[in-house]
Coordinates of C-alpha atoms in Angstrom, one line a residue:
X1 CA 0.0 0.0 0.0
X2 CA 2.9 2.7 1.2
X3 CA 4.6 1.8 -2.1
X4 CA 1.4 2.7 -4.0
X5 CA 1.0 5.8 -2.6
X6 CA 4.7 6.7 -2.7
X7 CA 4.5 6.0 -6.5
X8 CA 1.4 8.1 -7.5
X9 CA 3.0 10.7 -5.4
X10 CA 6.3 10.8 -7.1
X11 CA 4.7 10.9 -10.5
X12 CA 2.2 13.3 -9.8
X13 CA 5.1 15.8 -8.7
X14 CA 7.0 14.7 -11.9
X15 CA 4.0 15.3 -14.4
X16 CA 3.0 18.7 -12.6
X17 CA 7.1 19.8 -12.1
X18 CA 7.4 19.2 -16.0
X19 CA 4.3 21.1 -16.9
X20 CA 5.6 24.0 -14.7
X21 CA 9.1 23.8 -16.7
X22 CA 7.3 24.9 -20.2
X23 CA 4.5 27.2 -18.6
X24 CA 6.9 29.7 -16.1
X25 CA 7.6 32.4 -17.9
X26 CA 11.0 32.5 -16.0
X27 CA 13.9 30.6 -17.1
X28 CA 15.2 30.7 -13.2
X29 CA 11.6 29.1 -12.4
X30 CA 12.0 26.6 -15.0
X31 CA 15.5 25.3 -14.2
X32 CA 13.9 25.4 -10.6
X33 CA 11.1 23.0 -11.5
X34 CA 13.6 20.6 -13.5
X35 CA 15.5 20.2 -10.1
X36 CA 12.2 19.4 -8.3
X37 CA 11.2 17.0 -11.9
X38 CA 14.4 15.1 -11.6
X39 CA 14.3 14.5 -7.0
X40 CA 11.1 12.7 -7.8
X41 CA 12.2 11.1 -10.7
X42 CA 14.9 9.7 -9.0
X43 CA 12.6 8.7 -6.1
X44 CA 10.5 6.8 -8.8
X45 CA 13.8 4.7 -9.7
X46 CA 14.4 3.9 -5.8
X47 CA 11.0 2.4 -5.9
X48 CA 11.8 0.5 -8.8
X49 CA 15.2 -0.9 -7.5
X50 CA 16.9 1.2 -9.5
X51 CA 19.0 2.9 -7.1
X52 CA 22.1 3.8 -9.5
X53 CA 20.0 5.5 -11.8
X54 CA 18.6 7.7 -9.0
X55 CA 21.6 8.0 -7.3
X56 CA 22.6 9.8 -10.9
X57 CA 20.0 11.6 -11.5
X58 CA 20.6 13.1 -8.1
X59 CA 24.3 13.7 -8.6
X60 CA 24.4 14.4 -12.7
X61 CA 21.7 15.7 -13.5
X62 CA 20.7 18.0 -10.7
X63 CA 24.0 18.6 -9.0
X64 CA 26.0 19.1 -12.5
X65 CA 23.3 19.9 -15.3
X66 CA 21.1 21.6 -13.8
X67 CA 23.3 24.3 -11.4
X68 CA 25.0 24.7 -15.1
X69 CA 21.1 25.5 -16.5
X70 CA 20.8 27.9 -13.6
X71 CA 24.3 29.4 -13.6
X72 CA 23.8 29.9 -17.5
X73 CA 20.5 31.9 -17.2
X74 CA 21.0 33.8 -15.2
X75 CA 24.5 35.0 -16.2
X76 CA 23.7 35.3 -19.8
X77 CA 22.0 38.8 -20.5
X78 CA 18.8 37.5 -22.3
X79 CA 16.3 39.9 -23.7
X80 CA 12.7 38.5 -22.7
X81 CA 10.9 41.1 -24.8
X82 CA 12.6 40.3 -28.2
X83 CA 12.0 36.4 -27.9
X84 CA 8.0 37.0 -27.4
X85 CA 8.0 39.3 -29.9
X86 CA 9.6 36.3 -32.0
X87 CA 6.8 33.9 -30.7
X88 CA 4.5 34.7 -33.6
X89 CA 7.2 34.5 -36.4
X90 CA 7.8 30.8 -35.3
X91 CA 4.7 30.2 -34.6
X92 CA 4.1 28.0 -37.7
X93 CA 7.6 25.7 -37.1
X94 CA 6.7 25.1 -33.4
X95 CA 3.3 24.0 -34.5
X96 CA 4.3 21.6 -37.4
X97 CA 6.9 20.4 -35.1
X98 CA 4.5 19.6 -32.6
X99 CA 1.9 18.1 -35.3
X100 CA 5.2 15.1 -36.3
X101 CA 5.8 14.6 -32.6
X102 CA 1.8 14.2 -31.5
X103 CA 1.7 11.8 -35.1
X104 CA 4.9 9.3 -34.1
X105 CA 2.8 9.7 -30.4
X106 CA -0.3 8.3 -32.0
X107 CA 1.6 6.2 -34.1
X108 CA 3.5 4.2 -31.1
X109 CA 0.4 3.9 -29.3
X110 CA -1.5 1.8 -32.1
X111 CA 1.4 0.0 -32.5
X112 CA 1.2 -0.8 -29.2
X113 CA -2.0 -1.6 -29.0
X114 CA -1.7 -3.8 -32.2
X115 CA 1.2 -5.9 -30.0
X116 CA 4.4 -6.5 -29.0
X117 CA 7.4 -7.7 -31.4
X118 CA 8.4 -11.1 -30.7
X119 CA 11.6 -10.8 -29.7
X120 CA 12.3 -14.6 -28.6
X121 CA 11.9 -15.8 -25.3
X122 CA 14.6 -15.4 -22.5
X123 CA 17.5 -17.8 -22.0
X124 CA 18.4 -16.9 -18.5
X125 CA 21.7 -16.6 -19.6
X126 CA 21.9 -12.8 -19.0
X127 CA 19.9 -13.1 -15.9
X128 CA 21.6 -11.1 -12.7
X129 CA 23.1 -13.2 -10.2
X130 CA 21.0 -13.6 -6.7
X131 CA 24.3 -12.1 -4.5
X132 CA 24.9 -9.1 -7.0
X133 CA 23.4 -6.0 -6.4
X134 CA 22.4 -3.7 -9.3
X135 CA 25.5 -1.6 -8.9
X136 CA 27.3 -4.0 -9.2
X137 CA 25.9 -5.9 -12.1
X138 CA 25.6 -2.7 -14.0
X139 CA 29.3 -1.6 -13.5
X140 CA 30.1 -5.3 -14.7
X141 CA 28.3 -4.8 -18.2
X142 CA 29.4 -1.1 -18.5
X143 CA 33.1 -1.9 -17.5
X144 CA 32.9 -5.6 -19.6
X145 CA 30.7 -6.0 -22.2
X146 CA 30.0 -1.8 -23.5
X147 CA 33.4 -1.2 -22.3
X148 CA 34.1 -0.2 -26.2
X149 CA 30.7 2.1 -26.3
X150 CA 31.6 3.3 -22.9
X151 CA 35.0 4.7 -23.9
X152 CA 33.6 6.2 -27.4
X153 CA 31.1 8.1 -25.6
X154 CA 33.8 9.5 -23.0
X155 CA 35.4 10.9 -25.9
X156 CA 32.5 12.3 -27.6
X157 CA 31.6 13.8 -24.6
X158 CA 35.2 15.4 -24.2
X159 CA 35.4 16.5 -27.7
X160 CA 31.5 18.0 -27.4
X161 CA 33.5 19.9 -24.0
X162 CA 36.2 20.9 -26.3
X163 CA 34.3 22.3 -28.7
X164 CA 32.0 24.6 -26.7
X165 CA 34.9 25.8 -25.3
X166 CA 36.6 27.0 -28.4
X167 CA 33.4 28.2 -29.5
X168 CA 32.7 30.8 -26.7
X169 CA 36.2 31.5 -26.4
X170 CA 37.0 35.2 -27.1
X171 CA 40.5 36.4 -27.2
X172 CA 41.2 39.6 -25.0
X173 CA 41.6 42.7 -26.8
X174 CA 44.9 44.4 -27.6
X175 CA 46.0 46.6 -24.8
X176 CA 43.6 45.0 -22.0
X177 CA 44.8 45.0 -18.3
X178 CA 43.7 41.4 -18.1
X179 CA 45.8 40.0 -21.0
X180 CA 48.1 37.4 -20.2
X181 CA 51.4 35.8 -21.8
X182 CA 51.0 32.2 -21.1
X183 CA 54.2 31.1 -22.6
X184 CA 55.8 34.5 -20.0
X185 CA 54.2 32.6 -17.1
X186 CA 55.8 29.1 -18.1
X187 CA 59.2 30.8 -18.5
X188 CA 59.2 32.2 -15.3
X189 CA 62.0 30.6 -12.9
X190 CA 61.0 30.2 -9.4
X191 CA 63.9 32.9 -8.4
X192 CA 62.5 35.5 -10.5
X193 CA 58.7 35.0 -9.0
X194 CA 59.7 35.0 -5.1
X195 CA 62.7 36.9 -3.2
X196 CA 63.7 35.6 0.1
X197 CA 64.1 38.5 3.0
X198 CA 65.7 38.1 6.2
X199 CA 64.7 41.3 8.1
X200 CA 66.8 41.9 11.7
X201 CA 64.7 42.4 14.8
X202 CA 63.2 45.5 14.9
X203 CA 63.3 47.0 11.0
X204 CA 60.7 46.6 8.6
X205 CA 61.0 44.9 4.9
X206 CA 61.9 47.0 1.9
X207 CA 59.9 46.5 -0.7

């Protein structure tokens, strides 16, 4: 019974928190929502067993995406009245958009209802060990099987890093206070960044 009620709880949160994310007019409230989507999201996957995927959705999602959702919007220096005033220029793509995704919607649902693919019946060869826990089973397939998949996606995701870096990267202007030589700083010998003083008793350091 406490389960039942735990899980209608959750999702009613989730569906509510995600309907708040596209109807507040403030991007601050929005990220703010997403944080409150994904702690009850991830309480849905400690109902389910699931307690990796919760423990990342705690963790990666709202501890790393999210703050960098927040900390983005509210840095960047966005004019609210120019995107409504673009609303009804885009008007048009937002709705066919909308029109493909409520189709392949429609579409999934009669195929669903027309049944499942016959995907063969279940060996038990793949079947996780009674004395494993799901940590541990999933770090086996992630670290074993996808280790290949696992490493690719690593590097897409440093390359993707990579490139948004070079891509808001502005060089300082000529003449700017806050321009630095890098290759300077690397030149620099310990004995030209520090000077030892040994002041007597009583006299002050000259500078």
């Amino acid at each position: 019974m406490i389960q039942a009620i735990a899980f209608y709880f959750f999702a009613a949160i989730v569906v509510a928190s995600a309907v708040m994310v596209v109807m507040a007019r403030n991007p601050v409230h929005s990220v703010l929502w997403l944080i409150l989507a994904f702690f009850n999201a991830a309480g849905l996957m400690v109902l389910l067993g699931a307690e990796f995927i919760a423990m990342l959705l705690v963790i990666v999602y709202v501890g790393a995406v999210a703050v960098l959702f927040l900390f983005v919007v509210m840095m960047l220096d966005i004019d609210f009245a120019a995107m409504r005033a673009g609303f009804s220029r885009n008007a048009p793509l937002g709705l066919l958009i909308a029109a493909v995704l409520l189709a392949e919607l429609l579409l999934g649902v009669g195929a669903y209802n027309a049944g499942g693919l016959a995907l063969g019946t279940a060996d038990g060869s793949a079947a996780q060990a009674a004395d494993v826990s799901n940590i541990e089973a999933l770090g086996a397939l992630l670290y074993g099987r996808y280790i290949v998949l696992f490493e690719i996606a690593g590097i897409i995701l440093l390359v993707a890093m990579i490139g948004a870096i070079v891509l808001t990267f502005q060089p300082p202007k000529p003449g700017a206070r806050a321009r630095q030589d890098v290759g300077k700083q690397i030149r620099r010998r310990p004995e030209d960044a520090t000077v030892m003083k040994n002041p007597e008793v009583g006299q002050g350091v000259e500078l």
